[in-house]
Amino acid sequence: MSSQGVVVLAGGVGASKFLLGLGRVIPPERITIVGNTGDDFKVCGLRICPDLDTVTYTLAGKVSPSRGWGVAGDEFDCLEWLQAYGAPCWFQLGNRDLATHLWRTHLLEQGLGLAEVTARIARTWGLRSQLLPMTESYAPTRVLTDQGDLHLQEYLVREKCRPRVLQVSYRHVEQSRMSPGLPEGLAGACRVVIAPSNPLISIGPILAVPGMKDLLRDSGLPVTAVSPLVGGRALKGPAAKMLKELGHPASALGVARMLQGVAGQFVIDTQDKALKKDIEGLGMQVKVTNTVMAGPADKVALAQAVMGPW
Ligand code: FO1
């Protein structure tokens, strides 16, 4: 890889949209994606990697456009049969999507690492970028709430984000190691991008992998983050509610504070231009532009803004 590569830390839906745009601005082969696996989950013994799958399906043009996750046109009769057996079925797994989880679990049981398994699945669907899980071990994000300690997916999907959040933690992350391939990706890169993803449950787990922050800092590369909050609201997901309940400002400023010391450049939406000075006060360069990716042109324009000049 030439030194024109980009490493992107990515959550699910927002990150995937951004990656579609970035892949039109630089060749996709030059993009190394570090995917969050903190939202990984086990259903009937199957290993589900929602964010890795959302990135894969989106870049492959197979994602459900209405949901932003899962496979377009998928059907759910396997889930209906599972329900008849009494299996917990609040997590919607479509028939085609289940094939991915069956195959991933099978390969993991054969002894392959999650990085290799993810690469094989990505190759199957023609991804030209390199997709790496943040770690190969299982380090699920837990949400301590006023209704108990929940797996992230229980909080997000089963409880529909209703409980009040008291704490977010990344279980077993201290024992995890970053995936092979990341140092090489960084060695050929000219920039690290933190995609517009929830800082607590998408980017937080990636940065919590031991050595990750040091590796980014020691790379000497500019680290550019895109705010996932616009006008104090997340376009998708519970970022604003979670930040507020944990005592952070539910705004681009709150996100910038969480990324202080990691990102030196921050992209915020035009609706938030009043926050520019405060974020600059954190020692970050700030760019104000449209960050709402409604269509393909918006995605490309945002990727161009991120890539500079700064
Ligand atoms: N999100 C939901 O709101 N409801 C679901 O039933 C659901 C199932 C699901 C299955 C596979 C998958 O890859 C993603 C799925 N998601 C579902 C999305 C997921 O819960 C989250 O949006 C991410 O984990 C956070 O990025």
mmCIF file of N, CA and C and ligand atoms in Angstrom, residues 11-13 36 39-40 48-54 57 67-70 76 89-94 97 101 152-153 156-158 201-202 236-237, ligand 1:
data_model
loop_
_atom_site.group_PDB
_atom_site.id
_atom_site.type_symbol
_atom_site.label_atom_id
_atom_site.label_comp_id
_atom_site.label_asym_id
_atom_site.label_seq_id
_atom_site.Cartn_x
_atom_site.Cartn_y
_atom_site.Cartn_z
ATOM 1 N N GLY A 11 -18.354 2.140 13.429
ATOM 2 C CA GLY A 11 -19.479 1.440 14.038
ATOM 3 C C GLY A 11 -20.322 0.831 12.928
ATOM 4 N N GLY A 12 -21.645 1.031 13.008
ATOM 5 C CA GLY A 12 -22.531 0.369 12.064
ATOM 6 C C GLY A 12 -23.057 1.260 10.947
ATOM 7 N N VAL A 13 -24.291 1.733 11.103
ATOM 8 C CA VAL A 13 -25.005 2.341 9.981
ATOM 9 C C VAL A 13 -24.351 3.650 9.495
ATOM 10 N N ASN A 36 -16.128 -2.150 14.990
ATOM 11 C CA ASN A 36 -16.494 -2.405 16.386
ATOM 12 C C ASN A 36 -17.070 -3.813 16.531
ATOM 13 N N ASP A 39 -20.532 -4.814 20.048
ATOM 14 C CA ASP A 39 -21.962 -5.137 20.009
ATOM 15 C C ASP A 39 -22.209 -6.577 19.559
ATOM 16 N N ASP A 40 -21.128 -7.374 19.499
ATOM 17 C CA ASP A 40 -21.298 -8.789 19.137
ATOM 18 C C ASP A 40 -22.177 -9.491 20.169
ATOM 19 N N ILE A 48 -22.921 -13.453 16.343
ATOM 20 C CA ILE A 48 -23.445 -12.374 15.510
ATOM 21 C C ILE A 48 -22.497 -11.184 15.656
ATOM 22 N N CYS A 49 -22.074 -10.589 14.566
ATOM 23 C CA CYS A 49 -21.188 -9.409 14.593
ATOM 24 C C CYS A 49 -21.912 -8.280 13.847
ATOM 25 N N PRO A 50 -22.870 -7.616 14.507
ATOM 26 C CA PRO A 50 -23.747 -6.697 13.778
ATOM 27 C C PRO A 50 -23.002 -5.583 13.026
ATOM 28 N N ASP A 51 -22.017 -4.964 13.671
ATOM 29 C CA ASP A 51 -21.373 -3.846 12.974
ATOM 30 C C ASP A 51 -20.507 -4.318 11.802
ATOM 31 N N LEU A 52 -19.809 -5.438 11.983
ATOM 32 C CA LEU A 52 -19.011 -5.962 10.855
ATOM 33 C C LEU A 52 -19.946 -6.313 9.695
ATOM 34 N N ASP A 53 -21.099 -6.886 10.029
ATOM 35 C CA ASP A 53 -22.035 -7.290 8.970
ATOM 36 C C ASP A 53 -22.674 -6.067 8.310
ATOM 37 N N THR A 54 -22.977 -5.048 9.107
ATOM 38 C CA THR A 54 -23.585 -3.847 8.520
ATOM 39 C C THR A 54 -22.607 -3.210 7.521
ATOM 40 N N TYR A 57 -22.422 -5.721 4.407
ATOM 41 C CA TYR A 57 -23.621 -5.703 3.562
ATOM 42 C C TYR A 57 -23.779 -4.348 2.862
ATOM 43 N N ARG A 67 -33.926 -0.616 6.888
ATOM 44 C CA ARG A 67 -33.436 -0.791 8.263
ATOM 45 C C ARG A 67 -32.033 -0.228 8.444
ATOM 46 N N GLY A 68 -31.196 -0.311 7.396
ATOM 47 C CA GLY A 68 -29.784 0.089 7.528
ATOM 48 C C GLY A 68 -28.926 -1.039 8.053
ATOM 49 N N TRP A 69 -29.506 -2.138 8.496
ATOM 50 C CA TRP A 69 -28.791 -3.346 8.927
ATOM 51 C C TRP A 69 -29.540 -4.552 8.356
ATOM 52 N N GLY A 70 -28.914 -5.722 8.414
ATOM 53 C CA GLY A 70 -29.558 -6.911 7.843
ATOM 54 C C GLY A 70 -29.530 -6.861 6.320
ATOM 55 N N PHE A 76 -38.018 -13.967 7.229
ATOM 56 C CA PHE A 76 -37.765 -14.308 8.633
ATOM 57 C C PHE A 76 -38.427 -15.616 9.042
ATOM 58 N N CYS A 89 -36.652 -14.535 20.490
ATOM 59 C CA CYS A 89 -36.589 -14.075 19.100
ATOM 60 C C CYS A 89 -36.753 -12.573 18.940
ATOM 61 N N TRP A 90 -36.418 -11.816 19.982
ATOM 62 C CA TRP A 90 -36.559 -10.366 19.853
ATOM 63 C C TRP A 90 -35.485 -9.768 18.948
ATOM 64 N N PHE A 91 -34.425 -10.493 18.671
ATOM 65 C CA PHE A 91 -33.370 -9.997 17.778
ATOM 66 C C PHE A 91 -33.644 -10.551 16.385
ATOM 67 N N GLN A 92 -33.983 -9.665 15.464
ATOM 68 C CA GLN A 92 -34.480 -10.067 14.147
ATOM 69 C C GLN A 92 -33.354 -10.588 13.249
ATOM 70 N N LEU A 93 -33.289 -11.884 13.080
ATOM 71 C CA LEU A 93 -32.275 -12.464 12.203
ATOM 72 C C LEU A 93 -32.969 -13.062 10.985
ATOM 73 N N GLY A 94 -32.686 -12.501 9.827
ATOM 74 C CA GLY A 94 -33.295 -12.976 8.594
ATOM 75 C C GLY A 94 -32.630 -14.260 8.103
ATOM 76 N N ASP A 97 -29.261 -13.558 6.410
ATOM 77 C CA ASP A 97 -28.339 -13.090 7.444
ATOM 78 C C ASP A 97 -27.885 -14.272 8.303
ATOM 79 N N HIS A 101 -24.146 -15.906 9.883
ATOM 80 C CA HIS A 101 -23.817 -16.247 11.273
ATOM 81 C C HIS A 101 -23.476 -17.736 11.417
ATOM 82 N N LEU A 152 -25.417 -4.979 25.494
ATOM 83 C CA LEU A 152 -25.798 -3.829 24.664
ATOM 84 C C LEU A 152 -27.032 -4.110 23.800
ATOM 85 N N GLN A 153 -27.090 -5.301 23.197
ATOM 86 C CA GLN A 153 -28.233 -5.589 22.307
ATOM 87 C C GLN A 153 -29.536 -5.723 23.097
ATOM 88 N N LEU A 156 -30.408 -2.082 23.530
ATOM 89 C CA LEU A 156 -30.796 -1.412 22.276
ATOM 90 C C LEU A 156 -32.090 -1.969 21.700
ATOM 91 N N VAL A 157 -32.145 -3.275 21.600
ATOM 92 C CA VAL A 157 -33.210 -3.911 20.814
ATOM 93 C C VAL A 157 -34.344 -4.418 21.712
ATOM 94 N N ARG A 158 -33.992 -5.257 22.703
ATOM 95 C CA ARG A 158 -35.079 -5.842 23.519
ATOM 96 C C ARG A 158 -35.777 -4.766 24.348
ATOM 97 N N ILE A 201 -20.724 3.466 22.368
ATOM 98 C CA ILE A 201 -20.933 2.033 22.104
ATOM 99 C C ILE A 201 -20.346 1.571 20.768
ATOM 100 N N SER A 202 -19.833 2.497 19.967
ATOM 101 C CA SER A 202 -19.223 2.079 18.697
ATOM 102 C C SER A 202 -17.731 2.411 18.664
ATOM 103 N N LYS A 236 -29.405 8.380 13.896
ATOM 104 C CA LYS A 236 -29.918 7.028 14.178
ATOM 105 C C LYS A 236 -29.326 6.581 15.518
ATOM 106 N N GLY A 237 -30.112 5.929 16.303
ATOM 107 C CA GLY A 237 -29.591 5.346 17.535
ATOM 108 C C GLY A 237 -29.673 6.276 18.740
HETATM 109 N N1 FO1 B 1 -31.574 -3.647 15.389
HETATM 110 C C1 FO1 B 1 -32.834 -3.551 15.855
HETATM 111 O O1 FO1 B 1 -33.283 -2.467 16.201
HETATM 112 N N2 FO1 B 1 -33.636 -4.678 15.964
HETATM 113 C C2 FO1 B 1 -33.210 -5.911 15.601
HETATM 114 O O2 FO1 B 1 -33.936 -6.891 15.735
HETATM 115 C C3 FO1 B 1 -31.876 -6.005 15.052
HETATM 116 C C4 FO1 B 1 -31.366 -7.212 14.594
HETATM 117 C C5 FO1 B 1 -30.104 -7.239 13.968
HETATM 118 C C6 FO1 B 1 -29.635 -8.412 13.399
HETATM 119 C C7 FO1 B 1 -28.407 -8.447 12.758
HETATM 120 C C8 FO1 B 1 -27.658 -7.273 12.680
HETATM 121 O O3 FO1 B 1 -26.462 -7.310 12.044
HETATM 122 C C9 FO1 B 1 -28.097 -6.097 13.236
HETATM 123 C C10 FO1 B 1 -29.328 -6.056 13.897
HETATM 124 N N3 FO1 B 1 -29.810 -4.873 14.448
HETATM 125 C C11 FO1 B 1 -31.081 -4.818 14.966
HETATM 126 C C12 FO1 B 1 -28.967 -3.668 14.497
HETATM 127 C C13 FO1 B 1 -28.079 -3.660 15.761
HETATM 128 O O4 FO1 B 1 -28.799 -3.948 16.914
HETATM 129 C C14 FO1 B 1 -27.482 -2.303 16.152
HETATM 130 O O5 FO1 B 1 -27.952 -1.253 15.403
HETATM 131 C C15 FO1 B 1 -26.004 -2.316 16.183
HETATM 132 O O6 FO1 B 1 -25.499 -3.386 16.904
HETATM 133 C C16 FO1 B 1 -25.411 -1.007 16.697
HETATM 134 O O7 FO1 B 1 -24.551 -0.608 15.717
#
